[in-house]
Short mmCIF file of C-alpha atoms and ligand atoms in Angstrom, two decimals:
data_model
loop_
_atom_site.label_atom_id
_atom_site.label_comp_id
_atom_site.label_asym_id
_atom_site.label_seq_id
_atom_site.Cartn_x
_atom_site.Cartn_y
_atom_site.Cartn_z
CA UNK A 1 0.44 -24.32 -1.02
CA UNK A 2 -2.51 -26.14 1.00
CA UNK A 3 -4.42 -28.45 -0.54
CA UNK A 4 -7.71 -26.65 -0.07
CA UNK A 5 -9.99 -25.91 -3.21
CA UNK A 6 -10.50 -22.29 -2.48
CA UNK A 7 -8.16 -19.78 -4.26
CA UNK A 8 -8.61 -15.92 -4.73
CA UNK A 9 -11.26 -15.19 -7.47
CA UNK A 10 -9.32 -15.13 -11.03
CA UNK A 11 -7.18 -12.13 -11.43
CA UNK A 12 -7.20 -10.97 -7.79
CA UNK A 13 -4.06 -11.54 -5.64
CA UNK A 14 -3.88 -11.44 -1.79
CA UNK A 15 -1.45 -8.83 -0.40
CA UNK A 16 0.96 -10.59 2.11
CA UNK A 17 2.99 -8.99 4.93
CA UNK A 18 5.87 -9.03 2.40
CA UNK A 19 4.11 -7.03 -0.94
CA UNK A 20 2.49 -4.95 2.10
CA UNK A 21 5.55 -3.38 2.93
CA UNK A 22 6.38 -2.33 -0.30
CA UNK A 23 2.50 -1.22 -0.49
CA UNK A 24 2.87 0.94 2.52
CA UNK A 25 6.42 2.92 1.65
CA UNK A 26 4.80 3.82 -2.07
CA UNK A 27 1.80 5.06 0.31
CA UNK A 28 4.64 6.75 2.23
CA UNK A 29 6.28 8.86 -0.69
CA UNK A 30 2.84 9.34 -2.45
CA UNK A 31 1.42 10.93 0.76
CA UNK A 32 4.79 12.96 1.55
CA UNK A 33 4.90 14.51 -2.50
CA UNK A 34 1.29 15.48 -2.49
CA UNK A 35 1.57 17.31 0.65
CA UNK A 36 4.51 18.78 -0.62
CA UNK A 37 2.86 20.51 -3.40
CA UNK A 38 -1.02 20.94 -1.61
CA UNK A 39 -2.49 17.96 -2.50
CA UNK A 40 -5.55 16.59 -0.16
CA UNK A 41 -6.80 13.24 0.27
CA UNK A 42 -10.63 11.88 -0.95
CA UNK A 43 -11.71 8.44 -0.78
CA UNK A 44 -14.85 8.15 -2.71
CA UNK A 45 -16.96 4.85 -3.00
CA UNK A 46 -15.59 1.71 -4.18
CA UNK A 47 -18.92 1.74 -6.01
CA UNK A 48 -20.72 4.64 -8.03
CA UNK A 49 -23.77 4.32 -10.09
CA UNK A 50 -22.70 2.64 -13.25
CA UNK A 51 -23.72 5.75 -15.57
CA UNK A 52 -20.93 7.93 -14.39
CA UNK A 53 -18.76 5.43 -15.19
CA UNK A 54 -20.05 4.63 -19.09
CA UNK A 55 -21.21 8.03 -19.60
CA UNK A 56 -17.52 9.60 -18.51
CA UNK A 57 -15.63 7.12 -19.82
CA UNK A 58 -17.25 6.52 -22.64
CA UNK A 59 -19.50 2.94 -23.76
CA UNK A 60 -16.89 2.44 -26.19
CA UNK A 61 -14.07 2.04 -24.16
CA UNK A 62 -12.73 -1.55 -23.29
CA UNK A 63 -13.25 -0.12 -19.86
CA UNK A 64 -17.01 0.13 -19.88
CA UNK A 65 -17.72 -2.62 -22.71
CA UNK A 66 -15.99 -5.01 -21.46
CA UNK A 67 -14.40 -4.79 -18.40
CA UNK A 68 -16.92 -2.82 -15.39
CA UNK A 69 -17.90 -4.86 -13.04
CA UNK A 70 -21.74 -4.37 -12.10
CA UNK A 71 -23.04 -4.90 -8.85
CA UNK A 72 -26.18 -6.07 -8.66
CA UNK A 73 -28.65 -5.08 -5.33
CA UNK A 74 -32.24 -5.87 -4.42
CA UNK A 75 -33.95 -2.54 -4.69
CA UNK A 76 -35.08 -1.84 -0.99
CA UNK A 77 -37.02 1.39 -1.18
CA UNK A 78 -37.36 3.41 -4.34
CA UNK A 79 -34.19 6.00 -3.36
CA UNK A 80 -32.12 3.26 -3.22
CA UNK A 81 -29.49 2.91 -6.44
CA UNK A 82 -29.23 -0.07 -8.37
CA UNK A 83 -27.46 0.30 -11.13
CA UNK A 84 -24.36 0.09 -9.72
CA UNK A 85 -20.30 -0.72 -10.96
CA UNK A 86 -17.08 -1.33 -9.12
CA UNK A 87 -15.03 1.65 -9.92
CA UNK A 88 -12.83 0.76 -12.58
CA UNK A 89 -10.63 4.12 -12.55
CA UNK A 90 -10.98 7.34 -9.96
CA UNK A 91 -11.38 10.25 -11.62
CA UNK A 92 -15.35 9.90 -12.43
CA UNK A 93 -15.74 9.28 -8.89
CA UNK A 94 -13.84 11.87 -8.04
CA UNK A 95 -15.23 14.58 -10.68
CA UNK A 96 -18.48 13.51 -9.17
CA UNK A 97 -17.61 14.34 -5.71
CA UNK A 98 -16.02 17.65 -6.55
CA UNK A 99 -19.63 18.27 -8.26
CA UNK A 100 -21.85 17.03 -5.04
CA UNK A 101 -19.76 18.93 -2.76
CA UNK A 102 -19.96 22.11 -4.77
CA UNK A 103 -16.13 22.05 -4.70
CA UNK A 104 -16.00 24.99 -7.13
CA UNK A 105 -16.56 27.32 -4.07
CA UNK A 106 -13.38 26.26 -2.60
CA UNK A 107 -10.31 28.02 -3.54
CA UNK A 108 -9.05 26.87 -7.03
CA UNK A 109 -7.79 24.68 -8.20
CA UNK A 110 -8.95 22.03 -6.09
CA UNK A 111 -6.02 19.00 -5.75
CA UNK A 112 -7.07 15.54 -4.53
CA UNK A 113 -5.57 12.50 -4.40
CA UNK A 114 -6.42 8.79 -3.47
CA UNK A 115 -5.06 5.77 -2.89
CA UNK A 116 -6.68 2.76 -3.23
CA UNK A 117 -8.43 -0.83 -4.98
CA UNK A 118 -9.96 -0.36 -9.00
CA UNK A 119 -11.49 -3.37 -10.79
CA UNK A 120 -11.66 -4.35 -14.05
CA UNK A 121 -12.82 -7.46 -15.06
CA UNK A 122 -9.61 -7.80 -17.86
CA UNK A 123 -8.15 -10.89 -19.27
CA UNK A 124 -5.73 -11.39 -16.38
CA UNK A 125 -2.15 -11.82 -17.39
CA UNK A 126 1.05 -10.26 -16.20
CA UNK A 127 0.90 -7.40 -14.42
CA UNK A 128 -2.94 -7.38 -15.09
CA UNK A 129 -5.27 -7.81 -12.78
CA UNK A 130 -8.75 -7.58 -12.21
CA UNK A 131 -8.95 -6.11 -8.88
CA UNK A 132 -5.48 -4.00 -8.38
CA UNK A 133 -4.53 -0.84 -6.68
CA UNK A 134 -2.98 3.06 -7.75
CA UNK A 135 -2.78 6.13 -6.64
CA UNK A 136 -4.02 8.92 -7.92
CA UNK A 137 -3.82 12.76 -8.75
CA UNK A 138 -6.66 14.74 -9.59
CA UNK A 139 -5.98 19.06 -10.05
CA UNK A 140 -9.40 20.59 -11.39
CA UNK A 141 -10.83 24.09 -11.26
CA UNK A 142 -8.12 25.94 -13.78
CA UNK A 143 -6.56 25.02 -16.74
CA UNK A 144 -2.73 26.17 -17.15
CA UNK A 145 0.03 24.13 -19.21
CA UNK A 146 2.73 24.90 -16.06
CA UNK A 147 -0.37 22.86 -13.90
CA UNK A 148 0.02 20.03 -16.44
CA UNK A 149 4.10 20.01 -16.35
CA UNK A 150 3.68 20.57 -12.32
CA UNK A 151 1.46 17.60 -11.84
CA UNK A 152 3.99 15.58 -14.22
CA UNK A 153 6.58 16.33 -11.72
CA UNK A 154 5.34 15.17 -9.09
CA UNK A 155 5.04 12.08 -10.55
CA UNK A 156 8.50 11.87 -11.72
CA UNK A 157 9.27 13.09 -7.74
CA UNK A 158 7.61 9.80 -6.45
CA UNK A 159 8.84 7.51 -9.13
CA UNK A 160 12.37 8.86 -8.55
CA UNK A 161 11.82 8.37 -4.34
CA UNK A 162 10.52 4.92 -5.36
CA UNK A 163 14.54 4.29 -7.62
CA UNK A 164 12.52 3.33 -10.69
CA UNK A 165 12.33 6.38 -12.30
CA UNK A 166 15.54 5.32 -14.88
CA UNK A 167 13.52 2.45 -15.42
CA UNK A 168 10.51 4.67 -16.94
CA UNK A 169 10.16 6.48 -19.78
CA UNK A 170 7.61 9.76 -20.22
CA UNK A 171 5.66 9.42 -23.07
CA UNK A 172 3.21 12.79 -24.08
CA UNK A 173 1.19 13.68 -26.44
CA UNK A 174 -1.92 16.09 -27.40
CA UNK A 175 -5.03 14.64 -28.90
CA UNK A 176 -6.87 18.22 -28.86
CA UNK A 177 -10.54 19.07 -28.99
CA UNK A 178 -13.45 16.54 -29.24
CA UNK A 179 -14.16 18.86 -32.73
CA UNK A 180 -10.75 17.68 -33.48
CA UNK A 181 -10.81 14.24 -32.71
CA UNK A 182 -14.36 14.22 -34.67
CA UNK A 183 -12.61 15.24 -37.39
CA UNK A 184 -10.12 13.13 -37.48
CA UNK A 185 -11.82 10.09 -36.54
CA UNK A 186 -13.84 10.83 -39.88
CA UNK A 187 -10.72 10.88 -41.60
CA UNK A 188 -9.26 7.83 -40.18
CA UNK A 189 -13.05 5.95 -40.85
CA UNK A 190 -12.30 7.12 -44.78
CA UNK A 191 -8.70 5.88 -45.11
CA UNK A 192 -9.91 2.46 -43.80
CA UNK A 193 -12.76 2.18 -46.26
CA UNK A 194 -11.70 -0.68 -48.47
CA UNK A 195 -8.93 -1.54 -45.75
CA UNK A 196 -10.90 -3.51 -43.34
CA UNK A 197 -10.37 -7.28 -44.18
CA UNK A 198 -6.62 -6.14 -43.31
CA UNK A 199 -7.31 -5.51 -39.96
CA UNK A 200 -7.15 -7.98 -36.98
CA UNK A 201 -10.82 -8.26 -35.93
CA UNK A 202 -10.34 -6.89 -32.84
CA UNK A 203 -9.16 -3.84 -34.45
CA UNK A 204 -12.12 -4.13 -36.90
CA UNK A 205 -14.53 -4.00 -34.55
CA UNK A 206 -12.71 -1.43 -33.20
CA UNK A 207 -13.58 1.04 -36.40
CA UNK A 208 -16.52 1.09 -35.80
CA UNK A 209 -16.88 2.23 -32.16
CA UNK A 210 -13.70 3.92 -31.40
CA UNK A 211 -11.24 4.39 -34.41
CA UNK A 212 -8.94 6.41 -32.16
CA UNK A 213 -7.99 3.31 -30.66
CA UNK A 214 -6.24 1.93 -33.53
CA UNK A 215 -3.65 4.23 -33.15
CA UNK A 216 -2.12 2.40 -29.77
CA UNK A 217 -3.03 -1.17 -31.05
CA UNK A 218 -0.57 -3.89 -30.81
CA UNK A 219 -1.17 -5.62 -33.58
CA UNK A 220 1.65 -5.54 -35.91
CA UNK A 221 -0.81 -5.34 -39.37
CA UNK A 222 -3.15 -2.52 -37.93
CA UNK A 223 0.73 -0.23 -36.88
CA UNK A 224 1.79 -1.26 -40.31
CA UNK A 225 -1.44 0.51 -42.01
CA UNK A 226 -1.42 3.06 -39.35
CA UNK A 227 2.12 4.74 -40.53
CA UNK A 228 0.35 5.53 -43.51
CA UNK A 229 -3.03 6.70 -42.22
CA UNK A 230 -3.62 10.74 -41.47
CA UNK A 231 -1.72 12.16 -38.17
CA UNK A 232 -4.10 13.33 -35.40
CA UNK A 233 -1.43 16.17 -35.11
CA UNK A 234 -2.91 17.50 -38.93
CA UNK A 235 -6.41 17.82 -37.20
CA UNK A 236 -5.40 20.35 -34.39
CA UNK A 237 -6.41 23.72 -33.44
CA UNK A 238 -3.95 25.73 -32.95
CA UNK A 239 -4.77 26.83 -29.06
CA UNK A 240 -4.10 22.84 -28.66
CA UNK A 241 -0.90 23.25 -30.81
CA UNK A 242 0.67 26.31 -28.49
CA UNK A 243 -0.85 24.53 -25.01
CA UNK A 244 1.69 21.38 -25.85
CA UNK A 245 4.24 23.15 -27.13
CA UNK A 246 4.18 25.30 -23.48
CA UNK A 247 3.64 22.16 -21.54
CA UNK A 248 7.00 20.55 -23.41
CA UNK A 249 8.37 24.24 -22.64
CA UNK A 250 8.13 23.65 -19.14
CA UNK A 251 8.63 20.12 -18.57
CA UNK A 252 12.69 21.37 -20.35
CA UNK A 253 12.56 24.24 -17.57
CA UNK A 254 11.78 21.79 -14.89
CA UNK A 255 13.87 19.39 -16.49
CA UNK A 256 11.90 15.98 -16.69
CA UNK A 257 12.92 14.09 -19.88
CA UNK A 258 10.56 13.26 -22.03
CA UNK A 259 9.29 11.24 -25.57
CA UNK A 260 6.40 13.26 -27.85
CA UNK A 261 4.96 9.73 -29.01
CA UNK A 262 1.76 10.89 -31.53
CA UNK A 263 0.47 7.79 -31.33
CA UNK A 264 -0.26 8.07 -27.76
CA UNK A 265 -4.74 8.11 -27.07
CA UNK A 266 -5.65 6.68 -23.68
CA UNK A 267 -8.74 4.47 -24.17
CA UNK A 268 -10.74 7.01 -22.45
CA UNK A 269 -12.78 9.25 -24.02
CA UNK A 270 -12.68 12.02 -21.27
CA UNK A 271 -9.38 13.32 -21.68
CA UNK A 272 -8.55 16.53 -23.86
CA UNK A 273 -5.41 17.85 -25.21
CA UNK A 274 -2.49 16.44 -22.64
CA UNK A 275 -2.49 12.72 -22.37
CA UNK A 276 0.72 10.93 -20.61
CA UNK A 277 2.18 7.73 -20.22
CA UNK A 278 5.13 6.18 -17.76
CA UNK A 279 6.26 2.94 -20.18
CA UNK A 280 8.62 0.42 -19.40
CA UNK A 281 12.08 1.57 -20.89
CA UNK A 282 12.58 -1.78 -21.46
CA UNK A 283 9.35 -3.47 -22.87
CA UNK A 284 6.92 -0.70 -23.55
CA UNK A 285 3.86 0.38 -23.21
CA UNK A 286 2.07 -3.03 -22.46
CA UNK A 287 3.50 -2.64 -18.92
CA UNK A 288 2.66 1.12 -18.54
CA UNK A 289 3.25 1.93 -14.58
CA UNK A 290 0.97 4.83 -15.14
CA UNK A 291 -0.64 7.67 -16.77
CA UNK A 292 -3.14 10.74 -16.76
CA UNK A 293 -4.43 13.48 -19.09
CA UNK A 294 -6.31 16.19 -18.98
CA UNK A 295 -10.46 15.84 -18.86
CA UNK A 296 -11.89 19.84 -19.44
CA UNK A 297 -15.37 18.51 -20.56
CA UNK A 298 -15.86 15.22 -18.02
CA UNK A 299 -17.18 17.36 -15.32
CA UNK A 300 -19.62 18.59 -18.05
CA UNK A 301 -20.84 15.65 -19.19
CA UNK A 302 -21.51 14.41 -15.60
CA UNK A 303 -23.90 17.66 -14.73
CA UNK A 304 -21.68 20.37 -13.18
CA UNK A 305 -20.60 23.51 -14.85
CA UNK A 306 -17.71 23.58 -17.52
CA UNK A 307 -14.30 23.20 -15.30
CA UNK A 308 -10.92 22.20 -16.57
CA UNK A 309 -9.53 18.89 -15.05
CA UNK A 310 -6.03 16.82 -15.34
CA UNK A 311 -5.28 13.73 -13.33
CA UNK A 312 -2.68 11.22 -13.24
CA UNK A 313 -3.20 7.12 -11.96
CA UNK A 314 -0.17 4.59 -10.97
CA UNK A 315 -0.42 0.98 -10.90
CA UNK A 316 1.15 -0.03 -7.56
CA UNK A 317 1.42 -3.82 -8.29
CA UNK A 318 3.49 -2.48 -11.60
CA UNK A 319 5.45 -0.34 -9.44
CA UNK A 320 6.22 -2.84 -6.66
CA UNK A 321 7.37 -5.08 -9.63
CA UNK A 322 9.75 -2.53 -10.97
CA UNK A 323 11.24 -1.82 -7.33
CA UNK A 324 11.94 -5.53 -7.28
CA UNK A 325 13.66 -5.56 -10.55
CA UNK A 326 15.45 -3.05 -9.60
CA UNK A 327 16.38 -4.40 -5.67
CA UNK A 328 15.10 -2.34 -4.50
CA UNK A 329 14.00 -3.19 -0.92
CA UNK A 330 11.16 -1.66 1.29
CA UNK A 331 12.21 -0.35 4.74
CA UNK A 332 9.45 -1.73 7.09
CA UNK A 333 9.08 -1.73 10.94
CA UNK A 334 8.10 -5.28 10.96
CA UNK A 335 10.98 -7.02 13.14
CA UNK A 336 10.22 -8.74 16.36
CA UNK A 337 12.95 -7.38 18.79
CA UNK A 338 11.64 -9.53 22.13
CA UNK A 339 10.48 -13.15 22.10
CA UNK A 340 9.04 -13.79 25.92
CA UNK A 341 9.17 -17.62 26.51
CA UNK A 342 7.68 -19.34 29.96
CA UNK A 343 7.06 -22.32 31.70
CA UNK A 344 4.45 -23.11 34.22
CA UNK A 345 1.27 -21.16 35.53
CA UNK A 346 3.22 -18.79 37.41
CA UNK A 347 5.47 -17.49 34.90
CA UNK A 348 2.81 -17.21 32.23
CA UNK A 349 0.59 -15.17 34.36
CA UNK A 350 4.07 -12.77 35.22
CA UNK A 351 4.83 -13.04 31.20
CA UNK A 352 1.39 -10.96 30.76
CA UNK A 353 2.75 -8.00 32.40
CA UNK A 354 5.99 -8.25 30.96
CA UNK A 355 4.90 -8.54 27.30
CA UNK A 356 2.20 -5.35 28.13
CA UNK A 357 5.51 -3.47 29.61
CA UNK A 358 7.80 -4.71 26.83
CA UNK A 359 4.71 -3.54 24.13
CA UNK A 360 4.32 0.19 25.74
CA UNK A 361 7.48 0.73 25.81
CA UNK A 362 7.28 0.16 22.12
CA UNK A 363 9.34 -2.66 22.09
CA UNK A 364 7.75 -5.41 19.71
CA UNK A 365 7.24 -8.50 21.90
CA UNK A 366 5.98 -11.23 20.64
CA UNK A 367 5.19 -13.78 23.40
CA UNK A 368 5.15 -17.99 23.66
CA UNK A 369 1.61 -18.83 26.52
CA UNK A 370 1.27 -22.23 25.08
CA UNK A 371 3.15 -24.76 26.45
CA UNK A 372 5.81 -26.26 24.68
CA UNK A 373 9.01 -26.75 26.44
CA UNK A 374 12.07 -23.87 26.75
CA UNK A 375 14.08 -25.89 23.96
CA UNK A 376 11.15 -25.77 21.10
CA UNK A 377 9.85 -21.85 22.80
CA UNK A 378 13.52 -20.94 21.72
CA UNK A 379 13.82 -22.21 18.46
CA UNK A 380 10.53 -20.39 17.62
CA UNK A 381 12.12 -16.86 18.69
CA UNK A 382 14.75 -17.80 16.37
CA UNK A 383 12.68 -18.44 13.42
CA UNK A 384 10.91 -15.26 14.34
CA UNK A 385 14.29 -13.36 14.19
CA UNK A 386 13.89 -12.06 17.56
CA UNK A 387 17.00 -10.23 19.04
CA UNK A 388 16.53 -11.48 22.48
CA UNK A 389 14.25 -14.23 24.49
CA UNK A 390 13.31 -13.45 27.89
CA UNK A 391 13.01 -16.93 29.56
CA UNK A 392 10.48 -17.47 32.23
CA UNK A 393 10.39 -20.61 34.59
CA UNK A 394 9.59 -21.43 38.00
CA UNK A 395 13.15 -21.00 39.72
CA UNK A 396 12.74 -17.47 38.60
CA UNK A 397 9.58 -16.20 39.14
CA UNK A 398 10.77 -17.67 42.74
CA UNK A 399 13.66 -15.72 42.76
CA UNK A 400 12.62 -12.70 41.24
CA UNK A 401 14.29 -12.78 38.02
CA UNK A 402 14.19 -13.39 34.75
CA UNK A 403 17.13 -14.89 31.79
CA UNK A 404 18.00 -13.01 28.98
CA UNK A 405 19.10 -14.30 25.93
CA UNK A 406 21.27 -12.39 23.08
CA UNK A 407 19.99 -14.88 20.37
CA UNK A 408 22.72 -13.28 17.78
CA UNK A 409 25.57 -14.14 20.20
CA UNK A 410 24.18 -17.68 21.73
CA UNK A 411 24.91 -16.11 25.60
CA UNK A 412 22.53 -15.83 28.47
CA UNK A 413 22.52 -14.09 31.72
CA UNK A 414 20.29 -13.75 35.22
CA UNK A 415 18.80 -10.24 35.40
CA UNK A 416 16.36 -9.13 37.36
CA UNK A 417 12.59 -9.70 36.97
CA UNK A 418 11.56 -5.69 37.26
CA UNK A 419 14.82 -4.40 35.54
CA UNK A 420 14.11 -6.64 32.27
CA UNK A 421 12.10 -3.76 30.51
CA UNK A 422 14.89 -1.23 31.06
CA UNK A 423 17.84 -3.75 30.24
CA UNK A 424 16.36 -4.87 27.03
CA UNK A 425 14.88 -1.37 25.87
CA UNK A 426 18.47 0.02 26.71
CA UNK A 427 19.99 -2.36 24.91
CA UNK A 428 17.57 -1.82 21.62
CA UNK A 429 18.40 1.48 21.25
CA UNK A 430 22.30 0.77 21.55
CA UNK A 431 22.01 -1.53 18.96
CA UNK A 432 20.40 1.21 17.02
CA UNK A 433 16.85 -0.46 16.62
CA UNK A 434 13.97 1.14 15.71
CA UNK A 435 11.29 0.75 18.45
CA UNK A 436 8.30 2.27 17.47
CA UNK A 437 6.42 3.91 20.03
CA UNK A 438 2.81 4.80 19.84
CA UNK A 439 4.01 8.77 19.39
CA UNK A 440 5.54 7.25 15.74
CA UNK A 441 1.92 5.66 15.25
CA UNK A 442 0.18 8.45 15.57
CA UNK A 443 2.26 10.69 14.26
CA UNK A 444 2.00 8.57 11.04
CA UNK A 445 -1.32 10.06 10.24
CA UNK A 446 -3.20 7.94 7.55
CA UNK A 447 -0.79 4.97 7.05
CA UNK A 448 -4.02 3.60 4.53
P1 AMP B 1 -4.79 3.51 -16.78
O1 AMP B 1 -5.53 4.68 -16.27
O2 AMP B 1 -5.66 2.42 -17.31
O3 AMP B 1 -3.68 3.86 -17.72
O4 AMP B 1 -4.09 2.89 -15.50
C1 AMP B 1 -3.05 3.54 -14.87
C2 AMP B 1 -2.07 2.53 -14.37
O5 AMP B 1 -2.73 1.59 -13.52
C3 AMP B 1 -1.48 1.66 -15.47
O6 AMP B 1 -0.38 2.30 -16.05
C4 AMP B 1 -1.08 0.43 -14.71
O7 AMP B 1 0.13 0.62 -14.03
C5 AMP B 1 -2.17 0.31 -13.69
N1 AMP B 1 -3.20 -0.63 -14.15
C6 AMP B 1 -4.20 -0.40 -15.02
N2 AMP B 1 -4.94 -1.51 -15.19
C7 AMP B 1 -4.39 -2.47 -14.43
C8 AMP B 1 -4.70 -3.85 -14.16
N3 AMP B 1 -5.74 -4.43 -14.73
N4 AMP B 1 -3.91 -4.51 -13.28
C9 AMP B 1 -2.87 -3.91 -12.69
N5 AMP B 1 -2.53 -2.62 -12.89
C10 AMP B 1 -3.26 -1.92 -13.75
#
């Protein structure tokens, strides 16, 4: 590590060519699964005004209270927003967009996904971070349990493309009707009367703005009480009742495995009914890789007309540390094939067109102009892992020619200068390497 005083901020991580390859083939299967079943990507702002964010949320969330990140801007005319956050989560964004863009004219329901950066400024520990990446679903317009199990499923398709789905385990639950969580939240505020110098004072404070929350708490005192408290599950309707036991129903047919876990809230206080979690089979739901639930009133709350919403988020910094675990590696593109090495003013100037050539031909050159000698230009392409050198000095750019070098085999040869391109491509593709020609680039539509 240099010895320089500037680091990343606190919690933020850079994303080197290595964790970028694993960053691009989650990109890969998340793109290919939500084309598969009619998804369509949005990229909304990194930053909204900060209301949509506290008002869909909720200002009791740990989200909102403690953990937005406000921007602050010099007003410059009086249309200009100031009151703005860094978008801790997508789907207000995203329920905000479908709003502005009078999305319910479309056909319904409307399916959207994103991929991209969130921030929250958390305590940063493992697998925490204050400015981190997902991906995420959004399907909004009509509410259906098979949507619910069919958005699950993809999910499961991408975790299972990404060999960390044994790794994961489904949690689900259904926390009903904001009547029902009233009620029960009223119920939950009585059993704790008398009960509070028990509590961790976290959890304490957490009474008093958003009970529901003791129901996922870590703490071992506030699980203990808990187990005794009244069960959400008591408090619901019975059209909430009948929608999970349809979604569970369909998640058998379709034949994703999963845990009903009644303890499971979300810290939002959007969601409705269906809430979801992918834990750690192994340590839990600290290191959650992701989850969704389903929103019916958020678009509501933020102005538009009543619509049904459900939308699922995955941490890709969890992920790539499960695929890891579990070796398993990212295919990437990123291998030098051709290292072009020269000597003298001549041969440089002829390297220029043969590293163009070499490039078009989608051959990935990389090439040597400064001027170290042939012996230190070679060891380079070997600590770039390139499969051949193309040496360049003045007896050849004399003669015409040009020495190749098989730098797995140690062995050289005199070929000609304007038959190098051929030879080398040839040889590439008999040795089964992937050149990647600009057709492959652009056929890779959004690689973001
Ligand atoms: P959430 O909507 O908060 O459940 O987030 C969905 C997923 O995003 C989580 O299951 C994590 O995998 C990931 N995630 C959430 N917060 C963070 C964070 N601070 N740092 C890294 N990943 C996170």
């Amino acid at each position: 590590m240099s010895q320089s005083t500037y680091r990343t901020p606190k919690g933020t991580h850079d994303v080197l060519p290595e964790e970028q390859r694993y960053m691009t083939y989650i990109k890969k299967a998340v793109r290919h699964r939500a084309r598969q079943a009619g998804y369509q990507r949005i990229d909304t702002p990194i930053f909204e005004r900060r209301d949509i964010f506290e008002r869909g949320i909720g200002e009791h969330t740990d989200i909102v209270e403690k953990e937005l990140f406000i921007v602050s801007a010099k007003k410059q005319d009086e249309s200009d927003d100031t009151e703005l956050a860094l978008r801790p989560e997508f789907t207000a964004g995203v329920c905000r967009s479908y709003i502005e863009h009078a999305m319910d004219q479309l056909p319904q329901p409307v399916e959207l996904y994103s991929i991209g950066q969130l921030f929250r400024h958390d305590r940063p520990q493992k697998g925490r971070y204050r400015q981190f990446h997902q991906f995420n679903f959004e399907i909004i317009g009509i509410k259906d349990p098979s949507l619910d199990a069919q958005l699950i499923q993809v999910m499961v398709r991408i975790f299972n493309d990404l060999k960390i789905l044994k790794r994961l385990n489904l949690q689900i639950n259904n926390i009903g009707l904001p009547e029902n969580r009233q009620a029960y939240v009223e119920a939950l505020k009585e059993f704790f009367i008398g009960k509070e110098r028990n509590l961790p004072e976290l959890d304490r404070a957490r009474l008093a703005t958003n009970p529901l929350r003791l129901l996922d708490s870590k703490e071992e005192d506030t699980q203990i009480l808990i187990k005794s408290a009244p069960q959400l599950e008591q408090f619901l309707d019975n059209e909430s009742k009948e929608y999970h036991a349809t979604v569970l129903e369909y998640l058998q047919e379709l034949g994703i495995a999963y845990q009903e876990n009644p303890r499971l809230v979300r810290g939002l206080d959007y969601y409705t009914q269906t809430v979801f979690e992918f834990w750690d089979e192994s340590t839990g739901a600290q290191n959650a890789v992701g989850g969704g639930g389903r929103y019916d009133g958020l678009i509501e709350l933020l102005g538009g007309k009543p619509t049904p919403g459900i939308g699922f988020a995955g941490g890709m910094e969890r992920i790539i540390w499960h695929m890891k675990e579990a070796g398993v590696e990212a295919p990437h593109k990123d291998q030098v094939d051709v290292f072009v090495a020269q000597l003298g003013p001549e041969a440089k100037k002829q390297c220029l067109t043969l590293i163009s050539r070499l490039r078009d031909k989608g051959v990935h050159t990389i090439g040597a102009l400064g001027e170290a000698s042939l012996k230190s230009q070679l060891r380079h392409a070997d600590r770039f892992g390139a499969k051949y050198t193309l040496l360049l000095g003045q007896m050849e750019v004399k003669e015409g020619t040009t020495i190749m070098r098989d730098m797995a085999a140690g062995k050289q040869k005199q070929i000609k200068f304007d038959d190098a391109v051929e030879t080398v491509t040839q040889l590439l593709v008999e040795k089964n390497l992937d050149t990647y020609s600009l057709k492959d680039a652009l056929g890779d539509v959004d690689e973001d």
